């Protein structure tokens, strides 16, 4: 997206404290150029979409098959496992060195979008790039621990509530979970705490498609879909915001 939001757990770690000054507010002014990263359509930018009308040039860099090429310049590589791979290649092709901080960000992008290199979008190129980034001296075991093996008490409480909503359909090949604003408030959690819970639906052994419905405001829900095949995921995720009247 326009600005990558590192998970709350990451921000609590000392290795990510230097990124506390990343801004996520809307600053209305003229921009020469805006880069939109890892975003298949401009509606996913939320209120930040207004900024696109304030720029001379908008550049869209993405890897999703569902990208609708909304920018002035669109660089979409659906063979890349993550936008971090694309940015890495752009840096290398143009002859620039990759700093320690940049390597940490690129590695985080790649390891999250490939599910810790478990998803089918992981390629030999993905692993070669990750290896090069590791060679810069980043603390990749700590990054992995923060991303995949660290939960707050609020997240654990919310996970318990969400998994209790499990429903199975189509001979147990489709699993559905949901969360409401009330559930999040009762657990002291927020929307970010529920961001990856769709994986718990998809990861059931008989399931092909996981569905997660999250209430984002009164009468409006965000629907996330994940499948065990990459192509199906891209097609399903094309439309992910619905309103219930």
PDB file of C-alpha atoms in Angstrom:
ATOM      1  CA  UNK A   1       0.000   0.000   0.000  1.00  0.00           C
ATOM      2  CA  UNK A   2       1.037   3.663  -0.089  1.00  0.00           C
ATOM      3  CA  UNK A   3       2.828   3.085   3.173  1.00  0.00           C
ATOM      4  CA  UNK A   4       3.552  -0.362   4.528  1.00  0.00           C
ATOM      5  CA  UNK A   5       2.085  -0.804   7.990  1.00  0.00           C
ATOM      6  CA  UNK A   6       4.359  -3.040  10.021  1.00  0.00           C
ATOM      7  CA  UNK A   7       2.431  -5.233  12.410  1.00  0.00           C
ATOM      8  CA  UNK A   8       1.945  -3.947  15.928  1.00  0.00           C
ATOM      9  CA  UNK A   9       4.203  -6.674  17.264  1.00  0.00           C
ATOM     10  CA  UNK A  10       7.009  -5.495  15.014  1.00  0.00           C
ATOM     11  CA  UNK A  11       6.754  -1.917  16.220  1.00  0.00           C
ATOM     12  CA  UNK A  12       7.129  -3.087  19.798  1.00  0.00           C
ATOM     13  CA  UNK A  13      10.504  -4.632  19.010  1.00  0.00           C
ATOM     14  CA  UNK A  14      13.758  -2.708  19.334  1.00  0.00           C
ATOM     15  CA  UNK A  15      14.862  -3.694  15.841  1.00  0.00           C
ATOM     16  CA  UNK A  16      11.882  -1.833  14.356  1.00  0.00           C
ATOM     17  CA  UNK A  17      11.858   1.257  16.590  1.00  0.00           C
ATOM     18  CA  UNK A  18      13.632   3.322  13.928  1.00  0.00           C
ATOM     19  CA  UNK A  19      10.459   3.075  11.822  1.00  0.00           C
ATOM     20  CA  UNK A  20       8.203   4.730  14.408  1.00  0.00           C
ATOM     21  CA  UNK A  21       8.272   7.962  12.389  1.00  0.00           C
ATOM     22  CA  UNK A  22       6.545   6.356   9.369  1.00  0.00           C
ATOM     23  CA  UNK A  23       3.564   8.610   8.745  1.00  0.00           C
ATOM     24  CA  UNK A  24       0.066   7.265   8.163  1.00  0.00           C
ATOM     25  CA  UNK A  25      -1.835  10.554   8.065  1.00  0.00           C
ATOM     26  CA  UNK A  26      -3.304  12.400   5.094  1.00  0.00           C
ATOM     27  CA  UNK A  27      -1.179  15.445   4.179  1.00  0.00           C
ATOM     28  CA  UNK A  28      -3.008  17.374   1.467  1.00  0.00           C
ATOM     29  CA  UNK A  29      -0.450  19.089  -0.754  1.00  0.00           C
ATOM     30  CA  UNK A  30       1.030  18.786  -4.213  1.00  0.00           C
ATOM     31  CA  UNK A  31       3.325  15.804  -4.894  1.00  0.00           C
ATOM     32  CA  UNK A  32       5.628  15.367  -7.866  1.00  0.00           C
ATOM     33  CA  UNK A  33       5.258  11.611  -7.681  1.00  0.00           C
ATOM     34  CA  UNK A  34       3.491   9.053  -5.515  1.00  0.00           C
ATOM     35  CA  UNK A  35       4.434   5.373  -5.394  1.00  0.00           C
ATOM     36  CA  UNK A  36       1.673   2.928  -4.471  1.00  0.00           C
ATOM     37  CA  UNK A  37       3.101  -0.416  -3.360  1.00  0.00           C
ATOM     38  CA  UNK A  38       1.468  -3.826  -2.986  1.00  0.00           C
ATOM     39  CA  UNK A  39      -2.028  -2.548  -3.716  1.00  0.00           C
ATOM     40  CA  UNK A  40      -4.192  -4.164  -6.395  1.00  0.00           C
ATOM     41  CA  UNK A  41      -6.653  -1.277  -6.708  1.00  0.00           C
ATOM     42  CA  UNK A  42      -6.770   2.286  -5.442  1.00  0.00           C
ATOM     43  CA  UNK A  43      -9.845   1.723  -3.271  1.00  0.00           C
ATOM     44  CA  UNK A  44      -7.646  -0.296  -0.915  1.00  0.00           C
ATOM     45  CA  UNK A  45      -5.875   2.942   0.019  1.00  0.00           C
ATOM     46  CA  UNK A  46      -8.895   4.091   2.002  1.00  0.00           C
ATOM     47  CA  UNK A  47      -8.796   7.825   2.765  1.00  0.00           C
ATOM     48  CA  UNK A  48      -5.277   8.051   1.311  1.00  0.00           C
ATOM     49  CA  UNK A  49      -6.773   7.619  -2.177  1.00  0.00           C
ATOM     50  CA  UNK A  50      -7.328  11.397  -2.211  1.00  0.00           C
ATOM     51  CA  UNK A  51      -3.582  11.883  -2.497  1.00  0.00           C
ATOM     52  CA  UNK A  52      -3.527  10.339  -5.974  1.00  0.00           C
ATOM     53  CA  UNK A  53      -5.296  13.416  -7.387  1.00  0.00           C
ATOM     54  CA  UNK A  54      -2.597  15.650  -5.908  1.00  0.00           C
ATOM     55  CA  UNK A  55       0.341  14.082  -7.751  1.00  0.00           C
ATOM     56  CA  UNK A  56       1.771  14.765 -11.200  1.00  0.00           C
ATOM     57  CA  UNK A  57       2.598  11.082 -11.606  1.00  0.00           C
ATOM     58  CA  UNK A  58       1.312   7.989  -9.790  1.00  0.00           C
ATOM     59  CA  UNK A  59       3.386   4.811 -10.033  1.00  0.00           C
ATOM     60  CA  UNK A  60       1.827   1.480  -9.124  1.00  0.00           C
ATOM     61  CA  UNK A  61       4.205  -1.363  -8.206  1.00  0.00           C
ATOM     62  CA  UNK A  62       2.493  -4.643  -7.406  1.00  0.00           C
ATOM     63  CA  UNK A  63       2.504  -8.422  -7.862  1.00  0.00           C
ATOM     64  CA  UNK A  64      -1.197  -9.315  -7.602  1.00  0.00           C
ATOM     65  CA  UNK A  65      -2.871 -10.904 -10.618  1.00  0.00           C
ATOM     66  CA  UNK A  66      -5.997  -8.871  -9.821  1.00  0.00           C
ATOM     67  CA  UNK A  67      -4.265  -5.477 -10.189  1.00  0.00           C
ATOM     68  CA  UNK A  68      -6.441  -3.143 -12.285  1.00  0.00           C
ATOM     69  CA  UNK A  69      -3.573  -0.892 -13.515  1.00  0.00           C
ATOM     70  CA  UNK A  70      -5.000   2.270 -11.965  1.00  0.00           C
ATOM     71  CA  UNK A  71      -1.880   4.453 -12.084  1.00  0.00           C
ATOM     72  CA  UNK A  72      -0.081   6.536 -14.715  1.00  0.00           C
ATOM     73  CA  UNK A  73       2.771   4.038 -14.692  1.00  0.00           C
ATOM     74  CA  UNK A  74       2.047   0.424 -13.738  1.00  0.00           C
ATOM     75  CA  UNK A  75       4.795  -2.074 -12.954  1.00  0.00           C
ATOM     76  CA  UNK A  76       2.997  -5.315 -12.128  1.00  0.00           C
ATOM     77  CA  UNK A  77       4.985  -8.543 -12.042  1.00  0.00           C
ATOM     78  CA  UNK A  78       2.656 -11.416 -11.183  1.00  0.00           C
ATOM     79  CA  UNK A  79       5.585 -13.840 -11.120  1.00  0.00           C
ATOM     80  CA  UNK A  80       7.089 -12.077  -8.106  1.00  0.00           C
ATOM     81  CA  UNK A  81       6.287 -13.556  -4.716  1.00  0.00           C
ATOM     82  CA  UNK A  82       6.229 -10.125  -3.088  1.00  0.00           C
ATOM     83  CA  UNK A  83       6.676  -6.462  -3.920  1.00  0.00           C
ATOM     84  CA  UNK A  84       9.905  -6.692  -1.933  1.00  0.00           C
ATOM     85  CA  UNK A  85      11.313  -8.861  -4.747  1.00  0.00           C
ATOM     86  CA  UNK A  86      10.412  -6.239  -7.345  1.00  0.00           C
ATOM     87  CA  UNK A  87      11.970  -3.396  -5.337  1.00  0.00           C
ATOM     88  CA  UNK A  88      15.086  -5.494  -4.750  1.00  0.00           C
ATOM     89  CA  UNK A  89      15.501  -6.085  -8.482  1.00  0.00           C
ATOM     90  CA  UNK A  90      14.948  -2.398  -9.290  1.00  0.00           C
ATOM     91  CA  UNK A  91      17.645  -1.428  -6.801  1.00  0.00           C
ATOM     92  CA  UNK A  92      20.117  -4.000  -8.145  1.00  0.00           C
ATOM     93  CA  UNK A  93      19.420  -3.284 -11.835  1.00  0.00           C
ATOM     94  CA  UNK A  94      20.127   0.405 -11.268  1.00  0.00           C
ATOM     95  CA  UNK A  95      23.420  -0.363  -9.544  1.00  0.00           C
ATOM     96  CA  UNK A  96      22.573   0.816  -6.034  1.00  0.00           C
ATOM     97  CA  UNK A  97      23.755  -0.813  -2.833  1.00  0.00           C
ATOM     98  CA  UNK A  98      21.235  -2.182  -0.358  1.00  0.00           C
ATOM     99  CA  UNK A  99      21.675  -0.792   3.134  1.00  0.00           C
ATOM    100  CA  UNK A 100      21.077  -2.768   6.312  1.00  0.00           C
ATOM    101  CA  UNK A 101      17.796  -0.928   6.982  1.00  0.00           C
ATOM    102  CA  UNK A 102      16.573  -1.429   3.423  1.00  0.00           C
ATOM    103  CA  UNK A 103      17.488  -5.112   3.561  1.00  0.00           C
ATOM    104  CA  UNK A 104      15.451  -5.523   6.745  1.00  0.00           C
ATOM    105  CA  UNK A 105      12.386  -3.939   5.111  1.00  0.00           C
ATOM    106  CA  UNK A 106      12.714  -5.958   1.901  1.00  0.00           C
ATOM    107  CA  UNK A 107      13.184  -9.213   3.806  1.00  0.00           C
ATOM    108  CA  UNK A 108      10.108  -8.438   5.923  1.00  0.00           C
ATOM    109  CA  UNK A 109       8.071  -7.811   2.758  1.00  0.00           C
ATOM    110  CA  UNK A 110       9.176 -11.076   1.183  1.00  0.00           C
ATOM    111  CA  UNK A 111       8.914 -13.343   4.225  1.00  0.00           C
ATOM    112  CA  UNK A 112       5.406 -12.112   5.090  1.00  0.00           C
ATOM    113  CA  UNK A 113       3.955 -12.361   1.579  1.00  0.00           C
ATOM    114  CA  UNK A 114       5.357 -15.864   1.130  1.00  0.00           C
ATOM    115  CA  UNK A 115       4.144 -17.022   4.542  1.00  0.00           C
ATOM    116  CA  UNK A 116       7.674 -17.665   5.751  1.00  0.00           C
ATOM    117  CA  UNK A 117       8.543 -19.197   2.340  1.00  0.00           C
ATOM    118  CA  UNK A 118       5.741 -21.763   2.706  1.00  0.00           C
ATOM    119  CA  UNK A 119       3.353 -20.502   0.007  1.00  0.00           C
ATOM    120  CA  UNK A 120       3.414 -21.565  -3.642  1.00  0.00           C
ATOM    121  CA  UNK A 121       4.515 -18.073  -4.705  1.00  0.00           C
ATOM    122  CA  UNK A 122       7.979 -18.874  -3.276  1.00  0.00           C
ATOM    123  CA  UNK A 123      10.446 -19.441  -6.126  1.00  0.00           C
ATOM    124  CA  UNK A 124      14.175 -20.055  -6.426  1.00  0.00           C
ATOM    125  CA  UNK A 125      14.475 -16.320  -7.171  1.00  0.00           C
ATOM    126  CA  UNK A 126      12.657 -15.563  -3.912  1.00  0.00           C
ATOM    127  CA  UNK A 127      15.114 -17.662  -1.926  1.00  0.00           C
ATOM    128  CA  UNK A 128      18.154 -16.234  -3.738  1.00  0.00           C
ATOM    129  CA  UNK A 129      17.016 -12.693  -2.962  1.00  0.00           C
ATOM    130  CA  UNK A 130      16.302 -13.577   0.669  1.00  0.00           C
ATOM    131  CA  UNK A 131      19.764 -15.107   0.931  1.00  0.00           C
ATOM    132  CA  UNK A 132      21.378 -11.953  -0.432  1.00  0.00           C
ATOM    133  CA  UNK A 133      19.443  -9.836   2.066  1.00  0.00           C
ATOM    134  CA  UNK A 134      20.486 -12.117   4.923  1.00  0.00           C
ATOM    135  CA  UNK A 135      24.101 -11.637   3.856  1.00  0.00           C
ATOM    136  CA  UNK A 136      23.799  -7.941   4.714  1.00  0.00           C
ATOM    137  CA  UNK A 137      23.750  -8.978   8.368  1.00  0.00           C
ATOM    138  CA  UNK A 138      20.096  -8.476   9.218  1.00  0.00           C
ATOM    139  CA  UNK A 139      18.791 -10.283  12.289  1.00  0.00           C
ATOM    140  CA  UNK A 140      16.427 -12.505  10.308  1.00  0.00           C
ATOM    141  CA  UNK A 141      15.718 -14.984  13.154  1.00  0.00           C
ATOM    142  CA  UNK A 142      14.427 -12.083  15.262  1.00  0.00           C
ATOM    143  CA  UNK A 143      12.325 -10.743  12.369  1.00  0.00           C
ATOM    144  CA  UNK A 144      10.813 -14.197  11.872  1.00  0.00           C
ATOM    145  CA  UNK A 145      10.105 -14.552  15.592  1.00  0.00           C
ATOM    146  CA  UNK A 146       8.331 -11.194  15.746  1.00  0.00           C
ATOM    147  CA  UNK A 147       6.283 -11.855  12.633  1.00  0.00           C
ATOM    148  CA  UNK A 148       5.284 -15.469  13.189  1.00  0.00           C
ATOM    149  CA  UNK A 149       5.897 -16.451  16.814  1.00  0.00           C
ATOM    150  CA  UNK A 150       4.806 -13.451  18.849  1.00  0.00           C
ATOM    151  CA  UNK A 151       1.260 -12.659  20.003  1.00  0.00           C
ATOM    152  CA  UNK A 152      -0.187 -10.191  22.479  1.00  0.00           C
ATOM    153  CA  UNK A 153      -2.653 -11.305  25.124  1.00  0.00           C
ATOM    154  CA  UNK A 154      -5.339  -9.367  23.253  1.00  0.00           C
ATOM    155  CA  UNK A 155      -4.612 -11.291  20.055  1.00  0.00           C
ATOM    156  CA  UNK A 156      -4.854 -14.648  21.838  1.00  0.00           C
ATOM    157  CA  UNK A 157      -8.190 -13.679  23.415  1.00  0.00           C
ATOM    158  CA  UNK A 158      -9.523 -12.509  20.057  1.00  0.00           C
ATOM    159  CA  UNK A 159      -8.300 -15.661  18.316  1.00  0.00           C
ATOM    160  CA  UNK A 160     -10.285 -17.741  20.798  1.00  0.00           C
ATOM    161  CA  UNK A 161     -13.446 -15.758  20.043  1.00  0.00           C
ATOM    162  CA  UNK A 162     -12.934 -15.825  16.271  1.00  0.00           C
ATOM    163  CA  UNK A 163     -12.225 -19.558  15.967  1.00  0.00           C
ATOM    164  CA  UNK A 164     -15.435 -20.279  17.884  1.00  0.00           C
ATOM    165  CA  UNK A 165     -17.377 -18.784  14.932  1.00  0.00           C
ATOM    166  CA  UNK A 166     -16.099 -21.444  12.508  1.00  0.00           C
ATOM    167  CA  UNK A 167     -18.570 -22.634   9.857  1.00  0.00           C
ATOM    168  CA  UNK A 168     -17.812 -25.211   7.143  1.00  0.00           C
ATOM    169  CA  UNK A 169     -19.456 -25.525   3.730  1.00  0.00           C
ATOM    170  CA  UNK A 170     -19.256 -27.552   0.516  1.00  0.00           C
ATOM    171  CA  UNK A 171     -18.109 -30.818   2.049  1.00  0.00           C
ATOM    172  CA  UNK A 172     -15.756 -28.975   4.429  1.00  0.00           C
ATOM    173  CA  UNK A 173     -13.822 -27.387   1.537  1.00  0.00           C
ATOM    174  CA  UNK A 174     -14.854 -23.828   2.459  1.00  0.00           C
ATOM    175  CA  UNK A 175     -14.318 -22.455   5.966  1.00  0.00           C
ATOM    176  CA  UNK A 176     -15.716 -19.192   7.281  1.00  0.00           C
ATOM    177  CA  UNK A 177     -14.766 -17.141  10.335  1.00  0.00           C
ATOM    178  CA  UNK A 178     -15.971 -13.712  11.398  1.00  0.00           C
ATOM    179  CA  UNK A 179     -15.247 -10.940  13.878  1.00  0.00           C
ATOM    180  CA  UNK A 180     -17.350  -7.973  14.971  1.00  0.00           C
ATOM    181  CA  UNK A 181     -16.367  -4.616  16.429  1.00  0.00           C
ATOM    182  CA  UNK A 182     -17.917  -5.688  19.741  1.00  0.00           C
ATOM    183  CA  UNK A 183     -15.740  -8.826  19.854  1.00  0.00           C
ATOM    184  CA  UNK A 184     -12.599  -6.765  19.283  1.00  0.00           C
ATOM    185  CA  UNK A 185     -13.575  -4.237  21.951  1.00  0.00           C
ATOM    186  CA  UNK A 186     -14.340  -6.958  24.489  1.00  0.00           C
ATOM    187  CA  UNK A 187     -10.849  -8.409  23.960  1.00  0.00           C
ATOM    188  CA  UNK A 188      -9.117  -5.030  23.993  1.00  0.00           C
ATOM    189  CA  UNK A 189      -8.000  -5.715  20.415  1.00  0.00           C
ATOM    190  CA  UNK A 190      -8.083  -3.717  17.196  1.00  0.00           C
ATOM    191  CA  UNK A 191      -8.454  -4.411  13.464  1.00  0.00           C
ATOM    192  CA  UNK A 192      -4.729  -5.073  13.005  1.00  0.00           C
ATOM    193  CA  UNK A 193      -4.934  -7.855  15.586  1.00  0.00           C
ATOM    194  CA  UNK A 194      -7.378  -9.677  13.287  1.00  0.00           C
ATOM    195  CA  UNK A 195      -5.529  -9.006  10.028  1.00  0.00           C
ATOM    196  CA  UNK A 196      -4.255 -12.553   9.375  1.00  0.00           C
ATOM    197  CA  UNK A 197      -6.964 -14.666  10.965  1.00  0.00           C
ATOM    198  CA  UNK A 198      -8.235 -15.767   7.564  1.00  0.00           C
ATOM    199  CA  UNK A 199      -5.262 -18.146   7.560  1.00  0.00           C
ATOM    200  CA  UNK A 200      -6.806 -20.187  10.385  1.00  0.00           C
ATOM    201  CA  UNK A 201      -9.792 -20.881   8.136  1.00  0.00           C
ATOM    202  CA  UNK A 202      -7.692 -21.764   5.108  1.00  0.00           C
ATOM    203  CA  UNK A 203      -5.244 -23.971   7.038  1.00  0.00           C
ATOM    204  CA  UNK A 204      -7.842 -26.588   8.003  1.00  0.00           C
ATOM    205  CA  UNK A 205      -6.747 -29.793   6.270  1.00  0.00           C
ATOM    206  CA  UNK A 206      -9.901 -30.320   4.175  1.00  0.00           C
ATOM    207  CA  UNK A 207     -10.342 -26.655   3.244  1.00  0.00           C
ATOM    208  CA  UNK A 208      -9.493 -25.115  -0.138  1.00  0.00           C
ATOM    209  CA  UNK A 209     -10.817 -21.600   0.486  1.00  0.00           C
ATOM    210  CA  UNK A 210     -10.852 -19.670   3.758  1.00  0.00           C
ATOM    211  CA  UNK A 211     -13.234 -16.751   4.254  1.00  0.00           C
ATOM    212  CA  UNK A 212     -12.891 -14.137   6.990  1.00  0.00           C
ATOM    213  CA  UNK A 213     -15.543 -11.457   7.517  1.00  0.00           C
ATOM    214  CA  UNK A 214     -14.466  -8.464   9.596  1.00  0.00           C
ATOM    215  CA  UNK A 215     -16.750  -5.632  10.662  1.00  0.00           C
ATOM    216  CA  UNK A 216     -14.920  -2.377   9.941  1.00  0.00           C
ATOM    217  CA  UNK A 217     -17.778  -0.002  10.760  1.00  0.00           C
ATOM    218  CA  UNK A 218     -21.506  -0.171  11.378  1.00  0.00           C
ATOM    219  CA  UNK A 219     -23.139  -2.052   8.512  1.00  0.00           C
ATOM    220  CA  UNK A 220     -19.892  -2.460   6.561  1.00  0.00           C
ATOM    221  CA  UNK A 221     -17.725  -5.559   6.456  1.00  0.00           C
ATOM    222  CA  UNK A 222     -14.425  -6.432   4.826  1.00  0.00           C
ATOM    223  CA  UNK A 223     -14.309  -9.927   3.350  1.00  0.00           C
ATOM    224  CA  UNK A 224     -10.899 -11.592   3.031  1.00  0.00           C
ATOM    225  CA  UNK A 225     -10.440 -14.767   1.036  1.00  0.00           C
ATOM    226  CA  UNK A 226      -7.412 -17.043   0.944  1.00  0.00           C
ATOM    227  CA  UNK A 227      -7.001 -20.274  -0.949  1.00  0.00           C
ATOM    228  CA  UNK A 228      -4.352 -22.948  -1.147  1.00  0.00           C
ATOM    229  CA  UNK A 229      -3.769 -22.146  -4.828  1.00  0.00           C
ATOM    230  CA  UNK A 230      -2.330 -18.787  -5.794  1.00  0.00           C
ATOM    231  CA  UNK A 231      -4.425 -18.250  -8.938  1.00  0.00           C
ATOM    232  CA  UNK A 232      -7.712 -18.739  -7.114  1.00  0.00           C
ATOM    233  CA  UNK A 233      -6.644 -16.304  -4.394  1.00  0.00           C
ATOM    234  CA  UNK A 234      -5.941 -13.553  -6.897  1.00  0.00           C
ATOM    235  CA  UNK A 235      -9.306 -13.937  -8.571  1.00  0.00           C
ATOM    236  CA  UNK A 236     -11.238 -14.155  -5.307  1.00  0.00           C
ATOM    237  CA  UNK A 237      -9.597 -11.085  -3.785  1.00  0.00           C
ATOM    238  CA  UNK A 238     -10.636  -8.806  -6.642  1.00  0.00           C
ATOM    239  CA  UNK A 239     -13.655  -7.579  -4.657  1.00  0.00           C
ATOM    240  CA  UNK A 240     -13.152  -7.482  -0.917  1.00  0.00           C
ATOM    241  CA  UNK A 241     -15.448  -4.771   0.480  1.00  0.00           C
ATOM    242  CA  UNK A 242     -19.188  -5.349   0.825  1.00  0.00           C
ATOM    243  CA  UNK A 243     -21.937  -3.428   2.574  1.00  0.00           C
ATOM    244  CA  UNK A 244     -24.713  -5.116   4.502  1.00  0.00           C
ATOM    245  CA  UNK A 245     -27.958  -3.143   4.581  1.00  0.00           C
TER     246      UNK A 245
END
